[in-house]
PDB file of N, CA and C in Angstrom:
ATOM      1  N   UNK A 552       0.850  -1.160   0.000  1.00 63.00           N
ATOM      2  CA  UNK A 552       0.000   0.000   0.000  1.00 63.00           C
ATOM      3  C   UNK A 552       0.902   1.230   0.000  1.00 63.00           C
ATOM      4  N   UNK A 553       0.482   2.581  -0.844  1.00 57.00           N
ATOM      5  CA  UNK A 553       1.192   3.654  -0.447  1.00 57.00           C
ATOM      6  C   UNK A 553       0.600   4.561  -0.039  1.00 57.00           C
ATOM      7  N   UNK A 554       1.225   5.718   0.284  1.00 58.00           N
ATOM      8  CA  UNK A 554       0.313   6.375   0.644  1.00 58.00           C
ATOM      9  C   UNK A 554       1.025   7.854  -0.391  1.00 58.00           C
ATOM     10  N   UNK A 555      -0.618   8.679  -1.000  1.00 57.00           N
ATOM     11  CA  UNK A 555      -0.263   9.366  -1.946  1.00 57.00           C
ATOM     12  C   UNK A 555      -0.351  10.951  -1.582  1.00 57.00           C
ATOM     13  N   UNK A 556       0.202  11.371  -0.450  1.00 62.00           N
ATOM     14  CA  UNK A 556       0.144  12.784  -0.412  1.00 62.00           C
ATOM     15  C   UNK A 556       0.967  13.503  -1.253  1.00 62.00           C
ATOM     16  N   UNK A 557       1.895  13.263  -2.088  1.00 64.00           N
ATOM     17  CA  UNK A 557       2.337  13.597  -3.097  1.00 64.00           C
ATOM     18  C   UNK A 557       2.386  12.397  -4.641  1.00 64.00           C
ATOM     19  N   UNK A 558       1.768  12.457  -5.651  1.00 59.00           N
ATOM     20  CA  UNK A 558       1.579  11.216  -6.371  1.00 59.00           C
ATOM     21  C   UNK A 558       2.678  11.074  -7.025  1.00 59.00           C
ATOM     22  N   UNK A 559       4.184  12.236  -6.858  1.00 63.00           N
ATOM     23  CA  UNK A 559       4.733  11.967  -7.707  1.00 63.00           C
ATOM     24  C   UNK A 559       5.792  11.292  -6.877  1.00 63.00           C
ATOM     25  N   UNK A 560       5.832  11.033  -5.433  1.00 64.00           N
ATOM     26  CA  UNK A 560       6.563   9.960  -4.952  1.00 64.00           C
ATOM     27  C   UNK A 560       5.699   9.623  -3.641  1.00 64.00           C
ATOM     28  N   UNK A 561       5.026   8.730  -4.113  1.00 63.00           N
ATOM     29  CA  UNK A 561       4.458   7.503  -3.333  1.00 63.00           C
ATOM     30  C   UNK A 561       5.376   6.699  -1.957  1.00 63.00           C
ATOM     31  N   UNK A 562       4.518   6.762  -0.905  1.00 71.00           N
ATOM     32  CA  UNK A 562       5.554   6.784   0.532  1.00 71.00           C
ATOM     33  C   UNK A 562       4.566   5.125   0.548  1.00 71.00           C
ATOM     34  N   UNK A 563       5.654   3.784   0.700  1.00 76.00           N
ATOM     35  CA  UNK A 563       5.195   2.858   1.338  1.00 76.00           C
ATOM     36  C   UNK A 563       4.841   2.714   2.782  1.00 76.00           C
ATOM     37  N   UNK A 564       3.136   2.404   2.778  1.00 79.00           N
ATOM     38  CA  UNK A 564       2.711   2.718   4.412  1.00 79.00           C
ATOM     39  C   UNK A 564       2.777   0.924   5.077  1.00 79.00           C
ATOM     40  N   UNK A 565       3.278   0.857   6.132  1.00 84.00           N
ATOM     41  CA  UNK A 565       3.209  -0.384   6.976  1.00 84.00           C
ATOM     42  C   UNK A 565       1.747  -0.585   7.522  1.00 84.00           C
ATOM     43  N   UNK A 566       1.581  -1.619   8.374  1.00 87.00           N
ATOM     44  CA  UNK A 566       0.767  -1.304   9.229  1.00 87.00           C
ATOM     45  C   UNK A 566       0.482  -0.495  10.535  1.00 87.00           C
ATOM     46  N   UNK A 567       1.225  -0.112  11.137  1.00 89.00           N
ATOM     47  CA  UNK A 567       1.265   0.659  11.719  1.00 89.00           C
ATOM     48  C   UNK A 567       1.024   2.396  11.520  1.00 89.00           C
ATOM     49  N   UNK A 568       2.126   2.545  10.291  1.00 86.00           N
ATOM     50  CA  UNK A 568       1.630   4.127   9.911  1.00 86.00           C
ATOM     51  C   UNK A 568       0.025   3.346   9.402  1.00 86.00           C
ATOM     52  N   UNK A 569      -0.262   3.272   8.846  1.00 87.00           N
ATOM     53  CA  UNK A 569      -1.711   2.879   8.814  1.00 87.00           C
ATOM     54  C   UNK A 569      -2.449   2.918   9.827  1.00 87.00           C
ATOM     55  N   UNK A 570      -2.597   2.264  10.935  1.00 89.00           N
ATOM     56  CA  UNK A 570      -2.913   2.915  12.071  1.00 89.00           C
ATOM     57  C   UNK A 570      -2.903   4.432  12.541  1.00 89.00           C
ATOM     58  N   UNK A 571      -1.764   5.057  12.342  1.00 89.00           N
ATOM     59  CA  UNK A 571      -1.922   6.074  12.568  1.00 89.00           C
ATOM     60  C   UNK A 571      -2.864   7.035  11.764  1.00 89.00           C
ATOM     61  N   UNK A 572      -2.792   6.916  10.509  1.00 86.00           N
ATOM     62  CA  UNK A 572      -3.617   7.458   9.429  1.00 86.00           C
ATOM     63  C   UNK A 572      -4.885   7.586   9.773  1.00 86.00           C
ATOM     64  N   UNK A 573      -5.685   6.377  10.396  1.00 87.00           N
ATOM     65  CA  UNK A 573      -6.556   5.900  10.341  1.00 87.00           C
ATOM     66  C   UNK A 573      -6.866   6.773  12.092  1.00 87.00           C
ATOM     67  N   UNK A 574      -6.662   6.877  12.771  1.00 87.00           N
ATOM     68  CA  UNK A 574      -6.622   6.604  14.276  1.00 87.00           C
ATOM     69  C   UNK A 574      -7.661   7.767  14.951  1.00 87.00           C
ATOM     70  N   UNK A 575      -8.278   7.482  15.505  1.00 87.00           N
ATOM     71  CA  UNK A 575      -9.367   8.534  15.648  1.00 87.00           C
ATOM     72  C   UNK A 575      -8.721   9.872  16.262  1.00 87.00           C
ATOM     73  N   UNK A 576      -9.054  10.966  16.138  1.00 87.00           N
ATOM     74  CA  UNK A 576      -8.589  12.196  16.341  1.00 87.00           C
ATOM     75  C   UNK A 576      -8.787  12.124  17.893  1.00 87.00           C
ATOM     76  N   UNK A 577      -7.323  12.979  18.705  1.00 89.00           N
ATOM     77  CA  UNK A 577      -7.120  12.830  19.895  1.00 89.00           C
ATOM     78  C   UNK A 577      -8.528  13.852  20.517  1.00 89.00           C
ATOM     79  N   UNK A 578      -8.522  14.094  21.852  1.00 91.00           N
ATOM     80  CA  UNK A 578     -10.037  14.482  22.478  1.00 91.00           C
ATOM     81  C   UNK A 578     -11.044  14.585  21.856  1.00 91.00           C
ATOM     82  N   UNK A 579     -11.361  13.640  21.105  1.00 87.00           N
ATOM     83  CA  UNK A 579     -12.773  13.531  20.969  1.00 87.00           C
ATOM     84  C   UNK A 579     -14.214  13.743  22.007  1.00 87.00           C
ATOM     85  N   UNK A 580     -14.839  14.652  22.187  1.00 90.00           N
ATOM     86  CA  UNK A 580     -15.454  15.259  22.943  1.00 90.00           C
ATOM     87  C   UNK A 580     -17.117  14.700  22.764  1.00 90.00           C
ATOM     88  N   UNK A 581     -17.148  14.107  21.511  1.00 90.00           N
ATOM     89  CA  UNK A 581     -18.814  13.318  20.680  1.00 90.00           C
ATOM     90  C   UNK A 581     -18.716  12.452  20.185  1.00 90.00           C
ATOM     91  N   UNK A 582     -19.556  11.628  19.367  1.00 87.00           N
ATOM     92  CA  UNK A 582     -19.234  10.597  18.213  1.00 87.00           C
ATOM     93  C   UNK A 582     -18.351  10.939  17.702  1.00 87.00           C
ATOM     94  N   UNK A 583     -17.775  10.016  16.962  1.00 86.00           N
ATOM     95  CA  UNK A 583     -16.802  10.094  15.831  1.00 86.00           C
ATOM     96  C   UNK A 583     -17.116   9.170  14.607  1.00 86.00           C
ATOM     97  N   UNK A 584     -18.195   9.583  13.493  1.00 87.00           N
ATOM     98  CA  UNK A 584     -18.217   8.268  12.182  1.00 87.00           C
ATOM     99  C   UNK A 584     -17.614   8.823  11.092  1.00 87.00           C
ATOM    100  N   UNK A 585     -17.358   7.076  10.702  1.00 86.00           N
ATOM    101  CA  UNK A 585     -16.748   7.101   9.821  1.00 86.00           C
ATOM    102  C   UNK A 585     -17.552   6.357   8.200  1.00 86.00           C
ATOM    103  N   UNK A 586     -17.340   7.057   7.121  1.00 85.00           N
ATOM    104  CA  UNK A 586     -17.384   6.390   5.992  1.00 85.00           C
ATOM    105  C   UNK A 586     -16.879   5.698   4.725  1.00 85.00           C
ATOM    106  N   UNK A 587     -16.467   4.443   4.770  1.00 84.00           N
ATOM    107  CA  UNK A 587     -15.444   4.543   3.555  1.00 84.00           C
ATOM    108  C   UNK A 587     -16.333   3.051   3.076  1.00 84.00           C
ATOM    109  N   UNK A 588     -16.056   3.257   1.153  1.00 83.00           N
ATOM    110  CA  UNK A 588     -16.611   2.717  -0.008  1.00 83.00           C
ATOM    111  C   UNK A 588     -15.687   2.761  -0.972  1.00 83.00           C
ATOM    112  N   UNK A 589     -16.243   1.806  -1.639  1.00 83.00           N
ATOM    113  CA  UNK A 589     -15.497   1.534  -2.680  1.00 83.00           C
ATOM    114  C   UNK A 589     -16.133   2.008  -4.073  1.00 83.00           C
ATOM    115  N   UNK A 590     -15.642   2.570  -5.018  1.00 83.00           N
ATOM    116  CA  UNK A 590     -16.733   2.476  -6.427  1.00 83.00           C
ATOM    117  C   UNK A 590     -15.879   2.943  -7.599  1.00 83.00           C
ATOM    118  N   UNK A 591     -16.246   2.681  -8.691  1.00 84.00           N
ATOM    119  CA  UNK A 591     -15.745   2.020  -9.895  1.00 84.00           C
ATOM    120  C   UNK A 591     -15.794   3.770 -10.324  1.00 84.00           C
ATOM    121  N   UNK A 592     -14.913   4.042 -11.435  1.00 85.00           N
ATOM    122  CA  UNK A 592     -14.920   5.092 -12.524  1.00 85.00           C
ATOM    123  C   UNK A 592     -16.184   5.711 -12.696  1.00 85.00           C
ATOM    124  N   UNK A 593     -16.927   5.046 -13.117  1.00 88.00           N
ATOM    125  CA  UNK A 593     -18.706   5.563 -13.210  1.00 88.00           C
ATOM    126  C   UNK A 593     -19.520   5.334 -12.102  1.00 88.00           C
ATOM    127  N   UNK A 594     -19.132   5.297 -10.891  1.00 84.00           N
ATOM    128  CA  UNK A 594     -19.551   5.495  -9.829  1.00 84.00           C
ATOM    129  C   UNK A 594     -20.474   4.305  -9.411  1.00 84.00           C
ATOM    130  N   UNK A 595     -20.720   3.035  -9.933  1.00 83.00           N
ATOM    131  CA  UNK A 595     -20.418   2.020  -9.296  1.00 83.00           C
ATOM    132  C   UNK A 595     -20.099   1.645  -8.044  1.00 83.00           C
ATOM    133  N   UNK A 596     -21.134   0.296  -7.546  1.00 80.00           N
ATOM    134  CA  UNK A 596     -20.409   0.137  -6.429  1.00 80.00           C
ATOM    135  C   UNK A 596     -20.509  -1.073  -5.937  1.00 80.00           C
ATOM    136  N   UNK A 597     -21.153  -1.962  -7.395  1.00 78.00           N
ATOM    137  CA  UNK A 597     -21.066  -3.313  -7.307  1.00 78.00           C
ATOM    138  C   UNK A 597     -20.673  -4.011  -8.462  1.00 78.00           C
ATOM    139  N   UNK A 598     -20.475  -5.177  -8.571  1.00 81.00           N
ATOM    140  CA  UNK A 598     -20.759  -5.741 -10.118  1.00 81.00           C
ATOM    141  C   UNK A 598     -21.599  -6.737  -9.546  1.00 81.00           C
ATOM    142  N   UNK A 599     -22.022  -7.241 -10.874  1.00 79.00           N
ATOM    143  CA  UNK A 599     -22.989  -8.374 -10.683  1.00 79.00           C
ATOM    144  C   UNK A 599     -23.571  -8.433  -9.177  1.00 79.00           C
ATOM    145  N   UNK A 600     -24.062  -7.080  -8.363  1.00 73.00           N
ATOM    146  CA  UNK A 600     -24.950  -7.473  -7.034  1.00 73.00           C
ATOM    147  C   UNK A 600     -23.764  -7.337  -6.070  1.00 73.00           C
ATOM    148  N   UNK A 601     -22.553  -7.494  -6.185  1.00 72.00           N
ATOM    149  CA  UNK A 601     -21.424  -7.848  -5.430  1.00 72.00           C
ATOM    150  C   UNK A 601     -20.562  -6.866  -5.364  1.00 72.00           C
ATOM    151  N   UNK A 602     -20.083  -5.887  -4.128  1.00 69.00           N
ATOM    152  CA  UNK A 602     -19.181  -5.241  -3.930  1.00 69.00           C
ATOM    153  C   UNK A 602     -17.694  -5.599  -3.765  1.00 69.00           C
ATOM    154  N   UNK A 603     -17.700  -6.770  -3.472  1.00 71.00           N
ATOM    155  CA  UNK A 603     -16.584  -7.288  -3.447  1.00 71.00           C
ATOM    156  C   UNK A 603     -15.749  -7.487  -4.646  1.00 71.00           C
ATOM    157  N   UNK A 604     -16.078  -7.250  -5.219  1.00 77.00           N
ATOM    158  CA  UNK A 604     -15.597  -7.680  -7.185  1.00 77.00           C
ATOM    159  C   UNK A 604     -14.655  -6.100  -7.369  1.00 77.00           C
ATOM    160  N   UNK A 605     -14.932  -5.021  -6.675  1.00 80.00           N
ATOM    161  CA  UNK A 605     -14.471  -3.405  -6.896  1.00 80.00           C
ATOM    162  C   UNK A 605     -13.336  -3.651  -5.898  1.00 80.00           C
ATOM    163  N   UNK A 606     -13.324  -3.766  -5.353  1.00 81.00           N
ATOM    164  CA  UNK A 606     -11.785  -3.667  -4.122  1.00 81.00           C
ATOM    165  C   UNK A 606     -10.630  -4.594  -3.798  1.00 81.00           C
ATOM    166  N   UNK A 607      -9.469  -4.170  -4.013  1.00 83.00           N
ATOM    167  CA  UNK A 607      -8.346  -4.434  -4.310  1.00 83.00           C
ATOM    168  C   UNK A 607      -7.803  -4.984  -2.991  1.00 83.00           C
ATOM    169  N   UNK A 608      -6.843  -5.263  -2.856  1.00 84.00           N
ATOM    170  CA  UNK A 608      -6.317  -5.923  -1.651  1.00 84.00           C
ATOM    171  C   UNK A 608      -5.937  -4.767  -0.495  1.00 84.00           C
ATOM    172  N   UNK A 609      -5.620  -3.452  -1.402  1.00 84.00           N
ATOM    173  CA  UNK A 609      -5.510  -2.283  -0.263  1.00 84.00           C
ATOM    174  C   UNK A 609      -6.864  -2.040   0.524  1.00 84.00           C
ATOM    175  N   UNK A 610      -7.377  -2.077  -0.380  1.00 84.00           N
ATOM    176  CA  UNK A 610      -8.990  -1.725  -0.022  1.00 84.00           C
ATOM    177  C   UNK A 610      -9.650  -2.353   1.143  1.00 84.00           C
ATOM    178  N   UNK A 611      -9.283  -3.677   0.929  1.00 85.00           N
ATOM    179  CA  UNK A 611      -9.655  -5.154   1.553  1.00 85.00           C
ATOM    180  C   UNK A 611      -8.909  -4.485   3.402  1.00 85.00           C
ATOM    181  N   UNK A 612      -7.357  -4.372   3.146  1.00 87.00           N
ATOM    182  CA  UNK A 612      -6.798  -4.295   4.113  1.00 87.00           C
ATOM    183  C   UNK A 612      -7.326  -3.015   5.145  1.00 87.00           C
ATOM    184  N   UNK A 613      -7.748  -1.568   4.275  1.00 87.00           N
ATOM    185  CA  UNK A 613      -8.542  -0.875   4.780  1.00 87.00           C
ATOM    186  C   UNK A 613      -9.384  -0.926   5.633  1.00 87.00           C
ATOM    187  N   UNK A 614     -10.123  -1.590   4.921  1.00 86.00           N
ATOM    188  CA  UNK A 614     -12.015  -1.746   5.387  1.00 86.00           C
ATOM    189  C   UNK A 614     -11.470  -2.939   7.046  1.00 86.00           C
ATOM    190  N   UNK A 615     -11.213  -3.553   6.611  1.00 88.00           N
ATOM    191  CA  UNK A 615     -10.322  -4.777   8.379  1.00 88.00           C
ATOM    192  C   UNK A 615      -9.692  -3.759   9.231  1.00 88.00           C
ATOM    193  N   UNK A 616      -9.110  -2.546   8.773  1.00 90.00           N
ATOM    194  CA  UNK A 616      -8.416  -1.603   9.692  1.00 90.00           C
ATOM    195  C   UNK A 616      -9.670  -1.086  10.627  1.00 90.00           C
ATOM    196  N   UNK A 617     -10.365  -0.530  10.021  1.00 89.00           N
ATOM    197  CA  UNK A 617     -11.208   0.770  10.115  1.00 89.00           C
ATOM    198  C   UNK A 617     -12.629  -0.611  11.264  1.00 89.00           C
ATOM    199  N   UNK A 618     -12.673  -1.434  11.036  1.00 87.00           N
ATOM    200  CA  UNK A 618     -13.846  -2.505  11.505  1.00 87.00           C
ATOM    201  C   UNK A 618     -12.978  -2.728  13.092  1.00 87.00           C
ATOM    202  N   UNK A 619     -11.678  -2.843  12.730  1.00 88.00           N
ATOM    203  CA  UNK A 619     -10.971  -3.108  14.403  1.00 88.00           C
ATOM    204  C   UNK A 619     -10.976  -1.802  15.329  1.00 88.00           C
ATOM    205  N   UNK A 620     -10.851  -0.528  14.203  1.00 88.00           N
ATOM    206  CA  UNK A 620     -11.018   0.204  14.811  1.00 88.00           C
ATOM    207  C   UNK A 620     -12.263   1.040  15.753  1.00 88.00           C
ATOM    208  N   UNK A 621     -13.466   0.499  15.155  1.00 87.00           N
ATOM    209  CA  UNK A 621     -14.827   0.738  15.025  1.00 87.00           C
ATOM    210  C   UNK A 621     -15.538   0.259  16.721  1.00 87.00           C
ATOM    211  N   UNK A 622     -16.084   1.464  17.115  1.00 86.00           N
ATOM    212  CA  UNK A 622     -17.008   0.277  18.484  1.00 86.00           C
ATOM    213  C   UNK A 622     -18.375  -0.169  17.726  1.00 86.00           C
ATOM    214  N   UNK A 623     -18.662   0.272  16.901  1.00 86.00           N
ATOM    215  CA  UNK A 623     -20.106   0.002  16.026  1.00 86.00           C
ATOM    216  C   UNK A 623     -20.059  -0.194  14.531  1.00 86.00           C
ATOM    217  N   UNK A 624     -20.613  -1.089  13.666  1.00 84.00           N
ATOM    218  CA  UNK A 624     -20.334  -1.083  12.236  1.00 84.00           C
ATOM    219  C   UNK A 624     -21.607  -1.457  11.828  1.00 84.00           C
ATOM    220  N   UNK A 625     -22.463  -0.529  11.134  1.00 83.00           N
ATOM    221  CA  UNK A 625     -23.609  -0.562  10.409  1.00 83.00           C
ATOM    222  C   UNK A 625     -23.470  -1.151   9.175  1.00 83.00           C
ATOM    223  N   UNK A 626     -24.260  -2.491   8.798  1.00 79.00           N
ATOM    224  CA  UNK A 626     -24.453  -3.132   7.464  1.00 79.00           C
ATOM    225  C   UNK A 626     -25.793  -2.728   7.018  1.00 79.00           C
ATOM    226  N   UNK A 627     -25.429  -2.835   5.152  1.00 78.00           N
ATOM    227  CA  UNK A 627     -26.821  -2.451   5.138  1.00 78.00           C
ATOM    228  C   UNK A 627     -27.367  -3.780   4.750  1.00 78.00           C
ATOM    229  N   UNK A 628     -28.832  -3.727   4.750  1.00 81.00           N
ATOM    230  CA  UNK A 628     -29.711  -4.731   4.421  1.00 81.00           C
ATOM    231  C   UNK A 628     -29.375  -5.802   3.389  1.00 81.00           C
ATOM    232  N   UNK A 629     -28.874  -5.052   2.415  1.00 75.00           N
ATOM    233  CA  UNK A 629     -28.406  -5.849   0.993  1.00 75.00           C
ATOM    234  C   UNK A 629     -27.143  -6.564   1.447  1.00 75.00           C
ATOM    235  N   UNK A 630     -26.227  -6.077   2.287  1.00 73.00           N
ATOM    236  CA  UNK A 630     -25.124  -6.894   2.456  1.00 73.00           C
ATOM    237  C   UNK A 630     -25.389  -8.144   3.306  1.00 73.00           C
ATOM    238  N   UNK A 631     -25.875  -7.498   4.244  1.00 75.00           N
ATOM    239  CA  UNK A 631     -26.408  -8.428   4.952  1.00 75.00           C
ATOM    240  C   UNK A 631     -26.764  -9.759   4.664  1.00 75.00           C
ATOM    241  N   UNK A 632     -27.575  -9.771   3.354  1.00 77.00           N
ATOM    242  CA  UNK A 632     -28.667 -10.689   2.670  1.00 77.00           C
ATOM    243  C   UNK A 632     -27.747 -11.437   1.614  1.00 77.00           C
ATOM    244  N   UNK A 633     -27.007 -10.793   0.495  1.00 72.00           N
ATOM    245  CA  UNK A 633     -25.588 -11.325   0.230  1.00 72.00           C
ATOM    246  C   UNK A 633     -24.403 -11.564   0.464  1.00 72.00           C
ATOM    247  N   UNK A 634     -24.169 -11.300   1.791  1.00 70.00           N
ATOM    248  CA  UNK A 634     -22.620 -11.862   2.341  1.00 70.00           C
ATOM    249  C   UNK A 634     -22.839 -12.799   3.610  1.00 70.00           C
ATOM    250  N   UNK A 635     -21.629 -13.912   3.149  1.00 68.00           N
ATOM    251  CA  UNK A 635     -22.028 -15.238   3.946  1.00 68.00           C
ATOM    252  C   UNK A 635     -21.261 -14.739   5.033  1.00 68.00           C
ATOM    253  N   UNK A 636     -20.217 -13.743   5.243  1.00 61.00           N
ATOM    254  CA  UNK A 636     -18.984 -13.541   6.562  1.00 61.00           C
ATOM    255  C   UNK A 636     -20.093 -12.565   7.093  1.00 61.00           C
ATOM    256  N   UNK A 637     -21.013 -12.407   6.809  1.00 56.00           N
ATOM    257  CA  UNK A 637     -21.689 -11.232   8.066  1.00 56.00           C
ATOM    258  C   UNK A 637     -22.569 -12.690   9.046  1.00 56.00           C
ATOM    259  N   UNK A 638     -22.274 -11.863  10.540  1.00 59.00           N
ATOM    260  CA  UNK A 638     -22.779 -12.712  11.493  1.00 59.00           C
ATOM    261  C   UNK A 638     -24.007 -12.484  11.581  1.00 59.00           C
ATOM    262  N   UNK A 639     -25.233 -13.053  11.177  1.00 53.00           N
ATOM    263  CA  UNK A 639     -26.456 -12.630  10.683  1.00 53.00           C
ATOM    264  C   UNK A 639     -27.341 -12.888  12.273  1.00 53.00           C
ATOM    265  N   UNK A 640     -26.781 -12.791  13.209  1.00 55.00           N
ATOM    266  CA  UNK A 640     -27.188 -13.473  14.579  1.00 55.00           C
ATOM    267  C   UNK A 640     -26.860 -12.232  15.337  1.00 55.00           C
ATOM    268  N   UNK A 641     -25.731 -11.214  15.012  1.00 55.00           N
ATOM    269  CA  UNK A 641     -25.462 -10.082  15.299  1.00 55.00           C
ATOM    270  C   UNK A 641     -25.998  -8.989  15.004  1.00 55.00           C
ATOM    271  N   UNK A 642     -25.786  -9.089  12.949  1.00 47.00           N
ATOM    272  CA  UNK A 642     -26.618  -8.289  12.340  1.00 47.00           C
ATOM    273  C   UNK A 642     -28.099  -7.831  12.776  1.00 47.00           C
TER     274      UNK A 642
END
């Protein structure tokens, strides 16, 4: 993964700076949400019914960051109903 605050030299991020990137802003005083998606050139955000078909392995590694980081993670209905890794007992 890199990370692109300048695109014309790309900084390799570990996991850790990743963490940090990611890391919720110090005194947080209220909620704090978060949103992140995936979607295609034409704004897309499935293929064939399936979001999983759009996101890359950074993406992948993302979305696992941001879920550990999370005290709450809202699915929506549709995922719910097509993905076998959601705990539908939780959901």
């Amino acid at each position: 993964m890199h990370q692109l605050d300048d695109p014309a030299s790309p900084t390799d991020v570990g996991d850790d700076r990743l963490r940090q990137l990611y890391a919720y802003p110090e005194g947080l005083e209220r909620p704090w949400m978060r949103v992140n998606f995936v979607s295609s050139l034409d704004g897309a955000v499935a293929v064939e019914g399936r979001s999983g078909a759009l996101g890359t392995p950074s993406d992948k590694k993302v979305f696992g960051l941001l879920r550990e980081l999370a005290d709450v993670i809202l699915v929506g209905a549709g995922t719910v109903l097509t993905t076998e890794q959601v705990d539908r007992a939780v959901a």
